[in-house]
Short mmCIF file of C-alpha atoms in Angstrom, two decimals:
data_model
loop_
_atom_site.label_atom_id
_atom_site.label_comp_id
_atom_site.label_asym_id
_atom_site.label_seq_id
_atom_site.Cartn_x
_atom_site.Cartn_y
_atom_site.Cartn_z
CA MET C 276 -285.37 -196.25 123.18
CA PHE C 277 -288.64 -196.42 125.12
CA GLU C 278 -287.26 -196.73 128.68
CA ARG C 279 -288.21 -193.18 129.56
CA TYR C 280 -291.82 -193.96 128.55
CA SER C 281 -292.03 -197.28 130.44
CA ARG C 282 -294.78 -196.17 132.84
CA GLN C 283 -296.82 -194.78 129.99
CA MET C 284 -296.39 -198.01 128.03
CA LEU C 285 -297.65 -200.06 130.98
CA PHE C 286 -301.01 -198.38 130.48
CA SER C 287 -303.30 -200.75 128.57
CA GLY C 288 -304.53 -198.02 126.23
CA ILE C 289 -301.04 -197.26 124.92
CA GLN C 290 -298.49 -200.07 125.36
CA GLU C 291 -295.52 -200.38 122.99
CA GLU C 292 -297.59 -200.19 119.81
CA GLY C 293 -299.20 -196.95 120.95
CA GLN C 294 -295.86 -195.48 121.93
CA ARG C 295 -294.51 -196.16 118.45
CA LEU C 296 -297.54 -194.43 116.96
CA ILE C 297 -297.00 -191.39 119.20
CA ARG C 298 -293.35 -191.28 118.15
CA ASN C 299 -294.34 -191.00 114.48
CA LYS C 300 -296.92 -188.21 114.87
CA HIS C 301 -296.74 -184.45 114.35
CA VAL C 302 -298.83 -182.06 116.48
CA LEU C 303 -299.41 -178.37 115.79
CA VAL C 304 -300.07 -176.20 118.87
CA ILE C 305 -301.57 -172.78 118.14
CA GLY C 306 -300.85 -170.49 121.07
CA ALA C 307 -298.09 -170.66 123.69
CA GLY C 308 -299.90 -169.27 126.70
CA ALA C 309 -301.37 -171.21 129.61
CA LEU C 310 -303.02 -173.97 127.58
CA GLY C 311 -300.30 -174.02 124.95
CA THR C 312 -297.39 -174.51 127.34
CA GLY C 313 -299.31 -177.12 129.31
CA ASN C 314 -300.27 -179.07 126.21
CA ALA C 315 -296.80 -178.79 124.71
CA GLU C 316 -295.03 -180.04 127.83
CA ILE C 317 -297.26 -183.10 128.23
CA LEU C 318 -296.93 -184.00 124.54
CA VAL C 319 -293.16 -183.62 124.65
CA ARG C 320 -292.88 -185.70 127.82
CA SER C 321 -295.13 -188.30 126.15
CA GLY C 322 -292.67 -188.71 123.30
CA ILE C 323 -294.37 -187.03 120.35
CA GLY C 324 -292.24 -187.21 117.21
CA LYS C 325 -292.59 -183.58 116.17
CA LEU C 326 -294.17 -180.55 117.79
CA THR C 327 -294.76 -177.20 116.07
CA ILE C 328 -295.71 -174.20 118.23
CA VAL C 329 -297.02 -170.92 116.85
CA ASP C 330 -297.56 -167.78 118.92
CA ARG C 331 -297.51 -164.06 118.21
CA ASP C 332 -296.66 -162.69 121.66
CA TYR C 333 -293.81 -162.32 124.14
CA VAL C 334 -293.57 -163.17 127.85
CA GLU C 335 -295.02 -160.64 130.29
CA TRP C 336 -295.06 -160.63 134.10
CA SER C 337 -298.79 -161.38 134.23
CA ASN C 338 -298.12 -164.65 132.34
CA LEU C 339 -295.95 -166.20 135.06
CA GLN C 340 -298.86 -167.01 137.39
CA ARG C 341 -300.22 -169.73 135.11
CA GLN C 342 -298.02 -170.23 132.02
CA GLN C 343 -295.51 -172.98 132.72
CA LEU C 344 -292.13 -173.05 130.93
CA TYR C 345 -291.53 -169.31 131.46
CA THR C 346 -289.32 -167.53 134.01
CA GLU C 347 -288.78 -164.04 135.37
CA ASP C 348 -285.80 -163.58 133.04
CA ASP C 349 -288.10 -164.20 130.06
CA ALA C 350 -290.42 -161.44 131.24
CA LYS C 351 -287.57 -159.04 132.03
CA ASN C 352 -286.12 -159.47 128.54
CA TYR C 353 -289.42 -159.58 126.60
CA ILE C 354 -288.52 -162.93 125.05
CA PRO C 355 -291.05 -164.26 122.50
CA LYS C 356 -293.00 -167.13 124.01
CA VAL C 357 -292.13 -169.67 121.34
CA VAL C 358 -288.41 -169.01 121.83
CA SER C 359 -288.53 -169.71 125.57
CA ALA C 360 -290.93 -172.63 125.14
CA LYS C 361 -288.76 -174.29 122.49
CA GLU C 362 -285.62 -173.97 124.61
CA ARG C 363 -287.20 -175.51 127.70
CA LEU C 364 -289.05 -178.24 125.85
CA GLU C 365 -285.82 -179.32 124.16
CA ALA C 366 -284.22 -179.52 127.61
CA ILE C 367 -287.08 -181.77 128.75
CA ASN C 368 -286.89 -184.19 125.80
CA SER C 369 -284.10 -183.85 123.25
CA GLU C 370 -285.58 -186.69 121.17
CA VAL C 371 -288.50 -184.56 120.03
CA THR C 372 -288.23 -182.33 116.97
CA ILE C 373 -289.58 -178.93 117.99
CA GLU C 374 -290.30 -175.99 115.70
CA GLY C 375 -291.29 -172.56 116.98
CA HIS C 376 -292.79 -169.79 114.87
CA ILE C 377 -293.24 -166.18 116.02
CA ALA C 378 -296.29 -165.41 113.93
CA ASP C 379 -299.89 -164.34 113.94
CA VAL C 380 -302.12 -167.11 112.59
CA THR C 381 -303.82 -165.89 109.44
CA PRO C 382 -305.35 -168.09 106.74
CA GLU C 383 -302.09 -167.87 104.80
CA GLU C 384 -299.98 -169.02 107.75
CA MET C 385 -302.39 -171.80 108.63
CA GLU C 386 -302.17 -173.24 105.14
CA GLN C 387 -298.39 -173.26 105.51
CA PHE C 388 -298.40 -174.95 108.92
CA VAL C 389 -300.87 -177.81 108.41
CA PRO C 390 -299.14 -180.04 105.80
CA GLY C 391 -297.99 -183.24 107.49
CA VAL C 392 -299.78 -182.46 110.76
CA ASP C 393 -301.76 -185.25 112.49
CA LEU C 394 -303.50 -183.14 115.14
CA ILE C 395 -304.06 -179.45 115.93
CA MET C 396 -304.28 -178.26 119.53
CA ASP C 397 -306.15 -175.01 120.16
CA ALA C 398 -304.52 -172.86 122.83
CA THR C 399 -305.63 -169.48 121.52
CA ASP C 400 -307.54 -166.64 123.11
CA ASN C 401 -309.88 -165.48 120.35
CA PHE C 402 -312.50 -166.98 118.08
CA GLU C 403 -311.23 -165.51 114.85
CA ILE C 404 -308.17 -167.75 115.03
CA ARG C 405 -310.26 -170.69 116.26
CA MET C 406 -312.51 -170.42 113.23
CA ILE C 407 -309.44 -170.40 110.98
CA ILE C 408 -308.25 -173.56 112.75
CA ASN C 409 -311.71 -175.06 112.34
CA ASP C 410 -311.83 -174.44 108.58
CA ALA C 411 -308.29 -175.72 108.05
CA SER C 412 -309.19 -178.82 110.02
CA GLN C 413 -312.19 -179.51 107.80
CA LYS C 414 -310.40 -178.71 104.54
CA HIS C 415 -307.38 -180.91 105.29
CA ASP C 416 -309.19 -183.61 107.32
CA ILE C 417 -307.13 -183.05 110.49
CA PRO C 418 -308.66 -183.50 113.97
CA TRP C 419 -308.39 -180.57 116.37
CA ILE C 420 -309.09 -180.09 120.07
CA TYR C 421 -310.71 -176.89 121.28
CA GLY C 422 -309.88 -175.55 124.74
CA SER C 423 -310.91 -172.39 126.55
CA ILE C 424 -310.46 -170.97 130.05
CA VAL C 425 -311.59 -167.91 131.97
CA ALA C 426 -311.86 -167.24 135.70
CA SER C 427 -312.57 -170.72 137.14
CA TYR C 428 -314.44 -171.99 134.07
CA GLY C 429 -313.09 -174.31 131.39
CA VAL C 430 -314.33 -175.94 128.18
CA SER C 431 -312.91 -178.64 125.92
CA TYR C 432 -314.25 -180.25 122.74
CA THR C 433 -312.74 -182.57 120.16
CA VAL C 434 -313.56 -181.98 116.49
CA LEU C 435 -313.28 -184.94 114.12
CA PRO C 436 -313.85 -183.89 110.48
CA GLY C 437 -316.67 -185.84 108.89
CA THR C 438 -317.80 -187.26 112.23
CA THR C 439 -318.58 -184.56 114.80
CA PRO C 440 -320.13 -181.10 114.45
CA CYS C 441 -317.46 -178.49 113.81
CA LEU C 442 -317.07 -175.30 115.83
CA HIS C 443 -318.95 -173.35 113.17
CA CYS C 444 -321.92 -175.69 113.67
CA LEU C 445 -321.91 -174.94 117.40
CA MET C 446 -321.38 -171.20 117.36
CA GLY C 447 -325.05 -170.41 116.88
CA ASP C 448 -326.23 -172.80 119.57
CA ILE C 449 -323.74 -172.69 122.44
CA PRO C 450 -322.76 -169.40 124.13
CA LEU C 451 -318.98 -169.34 123.81
CA GLY C 452 -318.35 -165.61 124.32
CA GLY C 453 -318.17 -163.50 127.47
CA LEU C 454 -315.32 -162.73 129.84
CA THR C 455 -311.66 -163.06 128.93
CA CYS C 456 -308.68 -163.78 131.17
CA ASP C 457 -307.91 -160.06 131.13
CA THR C 458 -311.39 -159.01 132.21
CA GLY C 459 -312.43 -161.91 134.44
CA GLY C 460 -309.06 -163.24 135.53
CA VAL C 461 -308.08 -166.90 135.62
CA ILE C 462 -306.83 -169.36 138.23
CA SER C 463 -304.25 -172.04 137.52
CA PRO C 464 -306.30 -175.11 138.56
CA VAL C 465 -308.74 -174.62 135.69
CA VAL C 466 -305.81 -174.40 133.27
CA GLN C 467 -304.50 -177.77 134.39
CA LEU C 468 -307.93 -179.39 134.13
CA VAL C 469 -308.51 -178.21 130.56
CA VAL C 470 -304.98 -179.25 129.60
CA GLY C 471 -305.68 -182.65 131.12
CA HIS C 472 -308.85 -183.10 129.08
CA GLN C 473 -307.20 -181.85 125.88
CA THR C 474 -304.10 -184.02 126.17
CA ALA C 475 -306.05 -187.13 127.17
CA GLU C 476 -308.04 -186.76 123.95
CA ALA C 477 -304.82 -186.05 122.08
CA LEU C 478 -303.20 -189.28 123.25
CA LYS C 479 -306.29 -191.22 122.14
CA ILE C 480 -306.04 -189.69 118.66
CA LEU C 481 -302.27 -190.13 118.42
CA THR C 482 -302.54 -193.81 119.39
CA GLU C 483 -305.58 -194.20 117.09
CA ASN C 484 -307.92 -195.24 119.91
CA TRP C 485 -310.87 -193.66 118.11
CA ASP C 486 -313.54 -195.55 120.08
CA SER C 487 -312.25 -194.05 123.33
CA LEU C 488 -312.81 -190.44 122.26
CA ARG C 489 -315.36 -188.50 124.29
CA GLN C 490 -317.29 -186.83 121.42
CA GLU C 491 -319.01 -184.49 123.87
CA LEU C 492 -318.45 -180.88 124.82
CA ILE C 493 -317.26 -180.83 128.41
CA SER C 494 -317.42 -177.78 130.68
CA PHE C 495 -316.77 -177.18 134.34
CA ASP C 496 -316.38 -174.51 137.00
CA VAL C 497 -313.82 -175.61 139.57
CA TRP C 498 -314.80 -172.85 142.02
CA ALA C 499 -318.55 -173.36 141.85
CA ASN C 500 -318.14 -177.18 141.68
CA HIS C 501 -320.13 -177.53 138.47
CA HIS C 502 -319.43 -180.09 135.74
CA SER C 503 -321.33 -180.99 132.59
CA SER C 504 -320.96 -183.01 129.40
CA ILE C 505 -323.14 -182.09 126.43
CA ASN C 506 -323.90 -184.42 123.55
CA VAL C 507 -323.76 -182.04 120.59
CA GLN C 508 -323.99 -184.57 117.76
CA GLN C 509 -327.47 -183.41 116.79
CA LEU C 510 -326.08 -179.90 116.14
CA LYS C 511 -324.13 -181.00 113.07
CA LYS C 512 -325.49 -179.03 110.11
CA ASP C 513 -325.55 -180.29 106.53
CA ASP C 514 -325.50 -176.69 105.29
CA CYS C 515 -322.62 -175.57 107.51
CA PRO C 516 -320.26 -173.49 105.33
CA SER C 517 -317.27 -175.01 107.12
CA CYS C 518 -318.14 -178.71 107.25
CA GLY C 519 -321.39 -179.18 105.29
CA THR C 520 -321.93 -180.87 101.96
CA ASP C 521 -321.00 -177.70 100.07
CA ALA C 522 -318.30 -176.42 102.42
CA MET C 523 -316.62 -173.18 101.34
CA TYR C 524 -314.24 -172.74 104.32
CA PRO C 525 -315.08 -169.04 104.67
CA PHE C 526 -312.53 -168.29 107.40
CA LEU C 527 -309.65 -169.33 105.16
CA SER C 528 -310.42 -166.39 102.92
CA ALA C 529 -307.90 -163.60 103.43
CA GLY C 530 -310.70 -161.10 102.97
CA ASP C 531 -312.36 -162.37 106.14
CA HIS C 532 -309.26 -161.74 108.26
CA THR C 533 -308.76 -158.28 109.67
CA LYS C 534 -305.49 -156.37 109.49
CA THR C 535 -306.23 -154.44 112.68
CA GLU C 536 -307.33 -156.25 115.81
CA VAL C 537 -308.20 -154.95 119.26
CA LEU C 538 -306.83 -157.43 121.81
CA CYS C 539 -309.72 -157.78 124.22
CA GLY C 540 -309.04 -156.67 127.77
CA ARG C 541 -305.40 -155.75 127.12
CA ASP C 542 -305.78 -152.09 126.10
CA THR C 543 -303.78 -153.05 123.02
CA VAL C 544 -304.29 -152.97 119.25
CA GLN C 545 -302.42 -155.29 116.91
CA ILE C 546 -301.60 -154.00 113.43
CA ARG C 547 -300.38 -156.19 110.59
CA PRO C 548 -298.96 -154.69 107.39
CA PRO C 549 -300.79 -155.56 104.14
CA SER C 550 -298.01 -158.02 103.30
CA LYS C 551 -295.17 -159.59 105.21
CA GLU C 552 -291.99 -157.56 105.40
CA GLU C 553 -288.66 -158.15 107.09
CA ARG C 554 -287.86 -155.17 109.31
CA ASP C 555 -284.29 -154.28 110.23
CA LEU C 556 -284.69 -153.60 113.94
CA ASP C 557 -281.30 -151.86 114.22
CA VAL C 558 -282.29 -149.34 111.54
CA VAL C 559 -285.70 -148.73 113.14
CA ALA C 560 -284.09 -148.29 116.57
CA ALA C 561 -281.70 -145.70 115.16
CA ASN C 562 -284.57 -143.79 113.52
CA LEU C 563 -286.58 -143.69 116.75
CA SER C 564 -283.78 -143.09 119.23
CA GLU C 565 -284.36 -139.32 119.46
CA LEU C 566 -288.15 -139.58 119.68
CA GLY C 567 -288.53 -141.72 122.79
CA SER C 568 -287.21 -144.66 124.78
CA VAL C 569 -286.08 -147.54 122.54
CA ASN C 570 -284.77 -151.00 123.36
CA HIS C 571 -284.67 -154.15 121.29
CA ASN C 572 -283.38 -157.69 121.12
CA THR C 573 -282.99 -160.16 118.27
CA PHE C 574 -286.72 -160.69 118.00
CA LEU C 575 -288.54 -157.42 118.69
CA LEU C 576 -288.22 -153.69 119.34
CA GLN C 577 -289.99 -151.63 122.00
CA PHE C 578 -290.58 -147.92 121.61
CA LYS C 579 -292.17 -145.85 124.39
CA THR C 580 -293.88 -142.51 123.94
CA ASP C 581 -295.33 -140.46 126.79
CA THR C 582 -298.60 -142.42 126.72
CA ASN C 583 -298.08 -145.53 124.57
CA ARG C 584 -295.71 -148.41 123.99
CA LEU C 585 -295.21 -149.87 120.52
CA VAL C 586 -293.73 -153.33 120.07
CA LEU C 587 -292.44 -154.11 116.57
CA PHE C 588 -291.73 -157.68 115.49
CA LYS C 589 -289.34 -158.52 112.66
CA ASP C 590 -292.21 -159.53 110.35
CA GLY C 591 -293.62 -155.98 110.54
CA ARG C 592 -296.42 -156.77 112.99
CA VAL C 593 -296.92 -154.17 115.73
CA LEU C 594 -298.62 -154.21 119.11
CA VAL C 595 -299.74 -150.73 120.17
CA HIS C 596 -300.16 -150.77 123.96
CA GLY C 597 -302.09 -148.14 125.87
CA THR C 598 -305.15 -147.86 123.62
CA ASN C 599 -308.07 -149.89 122.32
CA ASP C 600 -308.84 -147.32 119.64
CA ALA C 601 -307.90 -148.80 116.26
CA ALA C 602 -307.82 -145.39 114.60
CA LYS C 603 -305.42 -143.97 117.22
CA ALA C 604 -303.27 -147.11 116.98
CA LYS C 605 -303.04 -146.73 113.19
CA SER C 606 -302.09 -143.08 113.62
CA LEU C 607 -299.25 -143.99 115.97
CA TYR C 608 -298.17 -146.81 113.68
CA HIS C 609 -297.94 -144.57 110.64
CA ARG C 610 -296.38 -141.75 112.62
CA TYR C 611 -293.49 -143.79 113.98
CA LEU C 612 -293.23 -146.97 111.89
CA GLY C 613 -295.11 -146.45 108.65
#
């Protein structure tokens, strides 16, 4: 059973007992971009028992430079990332149970995904979702590992509920904003380094080697040759609304989650309907066929106007490309899809 993991089991920190622990664990990966695909592949090759991947987007040409698991055919056919990732991960290790969900992570979805999960891996690109992950982690006592990349700069931090400061504790003290991959670019080496740090911490948690965990925020710039580790333990706040003595988990409140979101740097607005709805893409395509260019597959529909492109997912969520104006995006949404 464990022959394929023999080299991993020779490592003193894992051995056969650790491999059995890994085999019985369930990891939730939020995001299937550069960090998500890297994390997912290493975990699957390591023999994780179950892996759940959640992502809201589809494969684009600009993804292929750094997002492993995807091919040109995926970009040509606008295949949702979790669909391609699941197919290729199953080809890598058929022993692993893999679930893929095409979804935007809201508080409601997060509460559905976390039962039975032993670890959450952050591979997202915005702090709204990260704060939802952070609150769910604290509420359900599940460790999570934060990761972020932009340009040649990377950050990783492991959050252990009840032990380390949570991300909400750090937000007021450590500058985590700034450039995005779409505004500052990103190079592949920094992706691999952050993935390496995240998955090394993940293996420690999955094998229950708690004393080996770093418990520091690590950051580095591979181009400028800078590296630092920050002890943030003193930043833990007793009155933190996410992890303090009277925690309220504010980011799990549906009222704190927007229905319209400008996707930074992408000239795109995402619109979610007030409630989930199953859209019949064939019917929508027929309705739009005389108004512009329409094509669709099993998972999504694309509709092009003279200046914009609307992508409709089956759950009713829409990406309006070609604008960062939420009001204009809503107008287009209601005009064509409302």
